[in-house]
Amino acid sequence: MTFKSSLKFAKSLIFPKAEKNSSARRSIFGAIICIGLSIVPLVVVMSVSNGLIDGMTERIIGLSSSHIQAFVSSKSSDVVSAEKFIESSAKYSQKIEGIKNSYPQVSVSALVAGKSERKGGEIRAIERDIFERNKDFKKLFTVCSGSVEDFINGNGKDAIVGQKLAADLNLSVGDTFRVITTKIINGKISPKLTSFKIKAIITSGYQELDELWIFLPIEVAYASLSLTNASYSIMFETEDANSSDVVRIQHEIQQTAGRYANVYRWDQIHTAEFENFSSTKVMLIFIMMLIVLVASINISSAIVMLVMERQKEIAILKSIGAAPSGITLSFLITGLACGTGGVILGLPLGLLCSVNANGLIKMLEMIVNWFAKIGYFFKGIPVNEVSQIKLMDPAYYLQEIPLDIPFKQLFFVVAATLVLSLIVSLIPSAKAGKEKPLDILRKN
């Protein structure tokens, strides 16, 4: 029995000219639908998790530490004044090849007092023009209200506040808020209050960052705040954060800075976050692959039913000289065709859902909240007193999910699905090849 003959027999198994009401045929198409439906959530999970992780990673690196960050000791002479700190940070770009820009920063944890609330925040004292010079600041920060230009061109106690922090403190552009830091006088810790005026409210699209950050001009921080517990650092921007050249630049910065600074790459600073992202993604994909595995078992069941229905044809083919391997191959091709059909059905649907993920999530939230309101109504709970259910709360995720189709991973999913289809078809196909024609004809 040639390969061409096996292929023709497999075609007749899937698309028979007679037996239109075959239960085995319905099982085959049911298996195709099951595999297709199992691939849809897998593709969506991979695309959404990739977009979320890449979006959060980009913001954490670009807005928090940049590609390389040097933490400078407060005992260093380079940080005695804002002018000296800015001047010392600029020398690295001139001395070390590969550094595009350097940004000095003074960080202070402080208590922030708004109109009626108080909350802890992280003061980030930076150069005024960083929102223009730094490509990540320019790209990833969105101005909600006010103007960043007013901050850049200002000369007073100006500030830019994260959207979530501004909302928590009930602040808007033009409002004045107070920053409470501590200072030591005669060996005693005393509070120091400094007022600042909001020039702009911005968002990174990631509330975990927006609820902490307050940006102040570095010269104003030196003149107005107590820097007793301040942290001094320089953020370095390179051509590519993932380039192997970053390691070389890190070593050269460390040699130039000497013993008064510790220099780290972005992957060293944020190791815990990225490991958490990676482990979560792997777990989600593993669970989705288990769903595909369970769905592929339907192919085995369909092949078993197909073998039982086509016993007469198997007996006739073997009687005229068909080899057992040819019969087995026909049923294996049938199982592979089921897997291919599932991929053809599920992959486009999964990609379509991924492209419209933000809209689908909002629609699902509306449906969930609608059913929740009905439940609260029957329980006698006032609907107005119940908070909205968020399937992907922006307090923990990005406000908008970036689209990121992982083509390499999708190729692996397609290959894995086809291999699974062959594996689950192997046993019933082998049994079909071992059928004895005399026994079959005697029974029928």
Coordinates of C-alpha atoms in Angstrom, one line a residue:
M1 CA 0.0 0.0 0.0
T2 CA 1.7 3.2 -1.2
F3 CA 1.7 6.5 0.6
K4 CA -0.7 7.9 -2.1
S5 CA -3.1 5.1 -1.4
S6 CA -2.9 5.7 2.3
L7 CA -3.6 9.4 1.7
K8 CA -6.7 8.6 -0.4
F9 CA -8.0 6.2 2.2
A10 CA -7.5 8.9 4.9
K11 CA -9.4 11.4 2.7
S12 CA -12.3 8.9 2.4
L13 CA -12.3 8.5 6.2
I14 CA -12.7 12.2 6.8
F15 CA -14.9 13.0 3.8
P16 CA -16.8 9.8 3.0
K17 CA -19.1 9.8 0.0
A18 CA -21.7 7.7 1.9
E19 CA -22.6 7.4 5.5
K20 CA -23.4 11.0 6.0
N21 CA -24.9 10.3 9.4
S22 CA -21.7 8.7 10.6
S23 CA -21.2 9.2 14.4
A24 CA -17.4 8.8 13.9
R25 CA -17.4 11.6 11.4
R26 CA -19.3 13.8 13.8
S27 CA -16.7 12.9 16.5
I28 CA -13.9 14.0 14.2
F29 CA -15.4 17.4 13.6
G30 CA -16.2 17.7 17.3
A31 CA -12.5 17.0 18.0
I32 CA -11.5 19.7 15.5
I33 CA -13.8 22.2 17.2
C34 CA -12.5 21.2 20.7
I35 CA -8.9 21.7 19.7
G36 CA -9.7 25.0 18.0
L37 CA -11.5 26.3 21.0
S38 CA -8.6 25.2 23.3
I39 CA -6.1 27.0 21.2
V40 CA -8.0 30.3 21.3
P41 CA -7.4 31.1 25.0
L42 CA -3.8 29.8 24.7
V43 CA -3.1 32.4 22.0
V44 CA -4.9 35.1 23.9
V45 CA -3.0 34.4 27.1
M46 CA 0.3 34.4 25.3
S47 CA -0.4 37.6 23.5
V48 CA -1.9 39.4 26.5
S49 CA 0.8 38.3 28.9
N50 CA 3.5 39.2 26.5
G51 CA 2.0 42.7 26.0
L52 CA 1.5 43.2 29.7
I53 CA 5.0 42.0 30.7
D54 CA 6.7 43.9 27.9
G55 CA 4.8 47.1 28.7
M56 CA 5.5 46.9 32.5
T57 CA 9.1 46.0 31.8
E58 CA 9.6 48.9 29.5
R59 CA 8.1 51.3 32.0
I60 CA 10.1 49.9 35.0
I61 CA 13.4 50.1 33.0
G62 CA 12.8 53.3 31.1
L63 CA 11.2 55.4 33.8
S64 CA 12.7 53.9 37.0
S65 CA 16.3 52.9 36.6
S66 CA 17.2 53.4 32.9
H67 CA 19.6 50.9 31.4
I68 CA 22.3 51.3 34.0
Q69 CA 22.1 53.1 37.4
A70 CA 25.0 54.2 39.6
F71 CA 24.2 54.8 43.3
V72 CA 26.5 57.5 44.5
S73 CA 27.5 57.7 48.2
S74 CA 26.3 60.8 50.1
K75 CA 30.0 61.2 51.2
S76 CA 31.1 61.8 47.7
S77 CA 32.2 65.4 46.8
D78 CA 30.2 65.0 43.5
V79 CA 26.9 65.4 45.3
V80 CA 27.6 68.5 47.5
S81 CA 25.5 70.7 45.3
A82 CA 23.1 70.4 42.4
E83 CA 25.5 72.1 40.0
K84 CA 28.4 69.8 41.0
F85 CA 26.2 66.7 40.7
I86 CA 24.9 67.6 37.2
E87 CA 28.5 68.4 36.1
S88 CA 29.9 65.1 37.5
S89 CA 27.2 63.0 35.8
A90 CA 27.9 64.6 32.4
K91 CA 31.5 63.6 32.4
Y92 CA 30.6 59.9 32.0
S93 CA 29.0 60.5 28.6
Q94 CA 32.2 62.2 27.4
K95 CA 34.6 59.6 28.8
I96 CA 32.7 56.3 28.1
E97 CA 31.7 55.2 24.6
G98 CA 28.2 53.9 24.3
I99 CA 26.5 56.2 26.8
K100 CA 23.9 58.3 25.1
N101 CA 22.8 60.4 28.1
S102 CA 23.2 60.5 31.8
Y103 CA 20.6 61.8 34.3
P104 CA 21.4 62.7 37.9
Q105 CA 18.6 62.0 40.4
V106 CA 18.1 62.6 44.1
S107 CA 15.4 60.3 45.7
V108 CA 13.8 61.1 49.0
S109 CA 11.0 59.2 50.7
A110 CA 8.6 61.7 52.2
L111 CA 5.1 62.3 53.5
V112 CA 2.9 64.2 51.0
A113 CA 0.0 66.3 52.3
G114 CA -2.8 67.3 49.9
K115 CA -6.0 69.1 50.5
S116 CA -7.5 66.6 52.9
E117 CA -5.3 63.5 52.8
R118 CA -1.7 62.5 53.5
K119 CA 0.2 59.8 51.8
G120 CA 3.8 58.5 51.5
G121 CA 5.5 59.2 48.2
E122 CA 8.9 59.1 46.5
I123 CA 10.4 62.5 45.6
R124 CA 12.5 62.3 42.5
A125 CA 14.6 65.4 42.0
I126 CA 15.7 65.5 38.4
E127 CA 16.8 68.1 35.8
R128 CA 13.9 70.1 34.4
D129 CA 14.5 69.1 30.8
I130 CA 14.6 65.3 31.4
F131 CA 11.1 65.0 30.0
E132 CA 12.4 66.3 26.7
R133 CA 15.9 64.7 26.6
N134 CA 15.0 61.2 27.8
K135 CA 13.2 59.3 25.0
D136 CA 11.5 56.9 27.5
F137 CA 10.1 59.8 29.6
K138 CA 8.9 61.5 26.4
K139 CA 7.4 58.3 25.0
L140 CA 5.9 56.5 28.0
F141 CA 4.6 59.4 30.1
T142 CA 1.2 60.9 29.1
V143 CA 0.2 64.3 30.3
C144 CA -3.3 64.1 31.9
S145 CA -3.6 67.8 32.6
G146 CA -1.3 70.8 32.8
S147 CA 1.9 71.3 30.7
V148 CA 5.3 69.7 31.1
E149 CA 6.7 72.8 29.3
D150 CA 5.6 74.9 32.2
F151 CA 7.7 72.7 34.5
I152 CA 10.7 72.8 32.0
N153 CA 10.6 76.6 31.7
G154 CA 9.7 77.3 35.3
N155 CA 12.1 78.7 37.9
G156 CA 10.2 78.2 41.2
K157 CA 9.0 75.4 43.4
D158 CA 7.3 73.4 40.6
A159 CA 6.3 69.8 40.6
I160 CA 4.9 67.1 38.4
V161 CA 2.7 64.5 40.1
G162 CA 1.6 61.0 39.1
Q163 CA -2.1 60.6 38.2
K164 CA -2.9 58.1 40.9
L165 CA -1.2 60.0 43.7
A166 CA -2.9 63.2 42.6
A167 CA -6.3 61.5 42.7
D168 CA -5.6 60.0 46.1
L169 CA -4.7 63.4 47.5
N170 CA -7.5 65.2 45.6
L171 CA -5.0 67.5 43.8
S172 CA -5.2 69.1 40.4
V173 CA -3.0 71.4 38.3
G174 CA -2.3 74.7 40.0
D175 CA -2.8 73.3 43.5
T176 CA -0.2 73.6 46.2
F177 CA 0.8 70.6 48.3
R178 CA 3.3 70.1 51.1
V179 CA 6.2 67.7 51.3
I180 CA 7.2 66.7 54.8
T181 CA 10.8 65.5 55.3
T182 CA 12.9 65.1 58.4
K183 CA 16.0 67.0 59.5
I184 CA 18.3 66.6 62.5
I185 CA 18.8 69.7 64.7
N186 CA 21.0 69.3 67.8
G187 CA 20.7 65.6 67.6
K188 CA 16.9 65.7 67.4
I189 CA 14.7 64.7 64.4
S190 CA 12.4 67.5 63.3
P191 CA 10.0 67.7 60.4
K192 CA 10.5 70.1 57.6
L193 CA 7.6 71.3 55.5
T194 CA 8.0 72.6 51.9
S195 CA 5.3 73.7 49.6
F196 CA 5.2 73.0 45.8
K197 CA 2.9 74.0 43.0
I198 CA 1.7 71.4 40.5
K199 CA 2.5 72.2 36.9
A200 CA 1.4 68.9 35.4
I201 CA -0.2 65.6 36.2
I202 CA 1.1 62.7 34.2
T203 CA 0.6 58.9 33.9
S204 CA 2.8 56.1 32.8
G205 CA -0.2 53.8 32.3
Y206 CA 0.9 51.8 35.3
Q207 CA -0.7 52.9 38.6
E208 CA 1.9 51.1 40.7
L209 CA 4.4 53.7 39.5
D210 CA 1.9 56.7 39.3
E211 CA 0.9 56.4 43.0
L212 CA 4.4 57.1 44.3
W213 CA 6.3 59.5 42.1
I214 CA 6.6 63.2 42.5
F215 CA 9.1 65.0 40.2
L216 CA 10.9 68.1 41.4
P217 CA 13.7 70.2 39.9
I218 CA 17.0 69.0 41.3
E219 CA 18.2 72.5 42.2
V220 CA 15.0 73.2 44.1
A221 CA 15.3 69.9 46.1
Y222 CA 18.9 70.9 47.1
A223 CA 17.7 74.3 48.2
S224 CA 14.4 73.4 49.9
L225 CA 14.3 69.8 51.1
S226 CA 16.1 68.0 53.9
L227 CA 18.4 65.5 52.2
T228 CA 19.5 63.7 55.4
N229 CA 18.1 60.4 54.1
A230 CA 18.4 61.1 50.4
S231 CA 19.6 58.6 47.8
Y232 CA 21.8 59.9 45.0
S233 CA 22.0 58.1 41.7
I234 CA 22.8 58.6 38.0
M235 CA 20.7 56.9 35.3
F236 CA 22.6 56.0 32.1
E237 CA 20.9 55.6 28.8
T238 CA 22.6 53.4 26.2
E239 CA 21.7 52.4 22.6
D240 CA 20.1 49.1 23.6
A241 CA 19.2 47.9 27.1
N242 CA 19.5 44.2 25.9
S243 CA 22.8 44.6 24.2
S244 CA 25.8 42.7 25.5
D245 CA 27.7 46.0 25.3
V246 CA 25.8 47.1 28.5
V247 CA 28.1 44.9 30.6
R248 CA 31.2 46.6 29.2
I249 CA 29.7 50.0 29.9
Q250 CA 28.8 49.0 33.4
H251 CA 32.4 48.0 34.2
E252 CA 33.8 51.2 32.7
I253 CA 31.4 53.3 34.7
Q254 CA 32.4 51.5 37.9
Q255 CA 36.1 52.1 37.2
T256 CA 35.5 55.8 36.5
A257 CA 33.2 56.3 39.5
G258 CA 35.6 54.5 41.9
R259 CA 34.8 53.4 45.5
Y260 CA 32.1 56.1 46.0
A261 CA 29.5 54.5 43.7
N262 CA 27.9 51.1 43.1
V263 CA 26.9 50.5 39.5
Y264 CA 24.1 48.0 38.4
R265 CA 22.4 47.0 35.2
W266 CA 18.6 47.2 34.9
D267 CA 18.4 43.3 35.1
Q268 CA 20.3 43.3 38.4
I269 CA 18.1 46.1 39.9
H270 CA 14.8 44.6 39.0
T271 CA 15.6 40.8 39.2
A272 CA 12.6 40.0 41.5
E273 CA 10.0 41.7 39.3
F274 CA 11.2 40.0 36.1
E275 CA 11.4 36.6 37.7
N276 CA 7.8 37.1 39.0
F277 CA 6.7 38.1 35.5
S278 CA 8.4 35.1 33.9
S279 CA 7.1 32.5 36.4
T280 CA 3.6 33.8 36.1
K281 CA 3.7 33.7 32.3
V282 CA 5.1 30.1 32.3
M283 CA 2.5 28.9 34.7
L284 CA -0.3 30.4 32.5
I285 CA 1.0 28.9 29.3
F286 CA 1.4 25.5 31.1
I287 CA -2.2 25.5 32.2
M288 CA -3.4 26.5 28.7
M289 CA -1.3 23.7 27.2
L290 CA -2.9 21.2 29.5
I291 CA -6.3 22.3 28.1
V292 CA -5.0 21.6 24.6
L293 CA -3.8 18.2 25.7
V294 CA -7.2 17.3 27.2
A295 CA -8.9 18.5 24.0
S296 CA -6.5 16.4 21.8
I297 CA -7.7 13.3 23.7
N298 CA -10.9 13.7 21.7
I299 CA -9.0 12.8 18.6
S300 CA -8.1 9.4 20.0
S301 CA -11.8 8.8 20.8
A302 CA -12.8 9.8 17.3
I303 CA -10.2 7.5 15.7
V304 CA -11.4 4.6 17.9
M305 CA -15.0 5.2 16.7
L306 CA -13.7 5.5 13.1
V307 CA -11.9 2.2 13.2
M308 CA -15.0 0.5 14.5
E309 CA -17.2 1.9 11.8
R310 CA -14.7 1.2 9.0
Q311 CA -13.8 -2.4 9.9
K312 CA -15.3 -3.8 6.7
E313 CA -13.2 -1.5 4.6
I314 CA -10.1 -2.3 6.6
A315 CA -10.8 -6.0 6.1
I316 CA -11.3 -5.6 2.3
L317 CA -8.2 -3.6 1.9
K318 CA -6.1 -6.1 3.9
S319 CA -7.6 -8.9 1.9
I320 CA -6.4 -7.4 -1.4
G321 CA -2.9 -6.9 0.0
A322 CA -2.9 -3.7 1.9
A323 CA 0.0 -3.6 4.5
P324 CA -0.8 -3.0 8.2
S325 CA 1.6 0.0 8.1
G326 CA -0.4 1.5 5.3
I327 CA -3.7 1.2 7.2
T328 CA -2.0 2.7 10.3
L329 CA -0.6 5.5 8.3
S330 CA -4.1 6.4 7.0
F331 CA -5.5 6.7 10.5
L332 CA -2.4 8.7 11.6
I333 CA -3.0 11.1 8.7
T334 CA -6.6 11.4 9.8
G335 CA -5.5 12.3 13.4
L336 CA -3.0 14.8 12.0
A337 CA -5.7 16.4 9.8
C338 CA -7.9 16.8 12.9
G339 CA -5.0 18.7 14.7
T340 CA -4.4 20.8 11.6
G341 CA -8.1 21.6 11.3
G342 CA -8.1 22.7 15.0
V343 CA -5.1 24.9 14.4
I344 CA -6.7 26.5 11.3
L345 CA -9.8 27.2 13.3
G346 CA -8.3 28.3 16.6
L347 CA -5.3 30.3 15.5
P348 CA -7.1 33.0 13.6
L349 CA -9.8 33.3 16.3
G350 CA -7.2 33.6 18.9
L351 CA -5.3 36.3 17.0
L352 CA -8.6 38.1 16.4
C353 CA -9.4 38.1 20.2
S354 CA -5.9 39.2 21.0
V355 CA -6.1 42.2 18.7
N356 CA -9.4 43.2 20.3
A357 CA -8.3 42.2 23.9
N358 CA -9.0 45.6 25.5
G359 CA -12.5 45.8 24.0
L360 CA -13.3 42.2 25.0
I361 CA -12.2 42.8 28.5
K362 CA -14.3 45.9 28.8
M363 CA -17.3 44.0 27.4
L364 CA -16.8 41.1 29.8
E365 CA -16.6 43.6 32.7
M366 CA -19.9 45.1 31.6
I367 CA -21.5 41.7 31.5
V368 CA -20.1 40.6 34.9
N369 CA -21.1 43.9 36.5
W370 CA -24.6 43.6 35.0
F371 CA -25.1 40.1 36.5
A372 CA -23.5 41.3 39.8
K373 CA -26.1 44.1 40.0
I374 CA -28.9 41.6 39.6
G375 CA -27.5 39.5 42.4
Y376 CA -27.0 42.5 44.7
F377 CA -30.6 43.6 43.9
F378 CA -32.1 40.2 45.0
K379 CA -29.9 40.3 48.1
G380 CA -31.3 43.8 49.0
I381 CA -27.9 45.5 48.7
P382 CA -28.1 49.1 47.1
V383 CA -26.4 49.0 43.7
N384 CA -24.9 52.4 44.2
E385 CA -23.0 51.3 47.3
V386 CA -21.2 48.5 45.4
S387 CA -17.9 49.1 43.6
Q388 CA -17.4 48.1 40.0
I389 CA -15.8 44.8 39.4
K390 CA -12.5 45.1 37.4
L391 CA -11.3 41.9 35.6
M392 CA -7.9 43.5 35.1
D393 CA -7.7 46.2 37.8
P394 CA -5.4 49.1 36.5
A395 CA -4.0 49.3 40.1
Y396 CA -2.1 46.1 39.3
Y397 CA -1.9 46.0 35.5
L398 CA -1.5 48.5 32.6
Q399 CA -4.5 50.7 31.8
E400 CA -4.3 49.6 28.2
I401 CA -2.8 46.2 27.1
P402 CA -0.2 46.7 24.4
L403 CA -0.5 44.3 21.4
D404 CA 2.3 41.9 21.2
I405 CA 1.9 38.8 19.0
P406 CA 4.6 36.2 19.9
F407 CA 5.0 34.6 16.5
K408 CA 7.9 32.3 17.6
Q409 CA 5.9 31.0 20.5
L410 CA 2.8 30.5 18.3
F411 CA 4.9 28.5 15.9
F412 CA 5.8 26.3 18.9
V413 CA 2.1 26.0 19.9
V414 CA 1.2 24.9 16.3
A415 CA 4.0 22.3 16.2
A416 CA 3.2 21.0 19.7
T417 CA -0.5 20.7 18.8
L418 CA 0.3 18.7 15.6
V419 CA 2.7 16.4 17.5
L420 CA 0.1 15.8 20.2
S421 CA -2.5 14.9 17.5
L422 CA -0.1 12.3 16.2
I423 CA 0.7 10.9 19.6
V424 CA -2.9 10.5 20.7
S425 CA -3.7 8.9 17.3
L426 CA -0.9 6.4 17.5
I427 CA -2.5 3.6 19.6
P428 CA -5.9 3.4 17.9
S429 CA -4.2 3.7 14.5
A430 CA -1.8 0.9 15.3
K431 CA -4.7 -1.3 16.4
A432 CA -6.4 -0.6 13.1
G433 CA -3.4 -1.9 11.3
K434 CA -3.4 -5.1 13.3
E435 CA -7.1 -5.9 12.6
K436 CA -7.5 -9.4 11.2
P437 CA -9.7 -9.4 8.1
L438 CA -11.1 -13.0 8.6
D439 CA -12.2 -12.2 12.1
I440 CA -13.9 -9.0 10.9
L441 CA -15.7 -10.6 8.0
R442 CA -16.8 -13.5 10.2
K443 CA -18.3 -11.0 12.8
N444 CA -20.1 -9.0 10.1

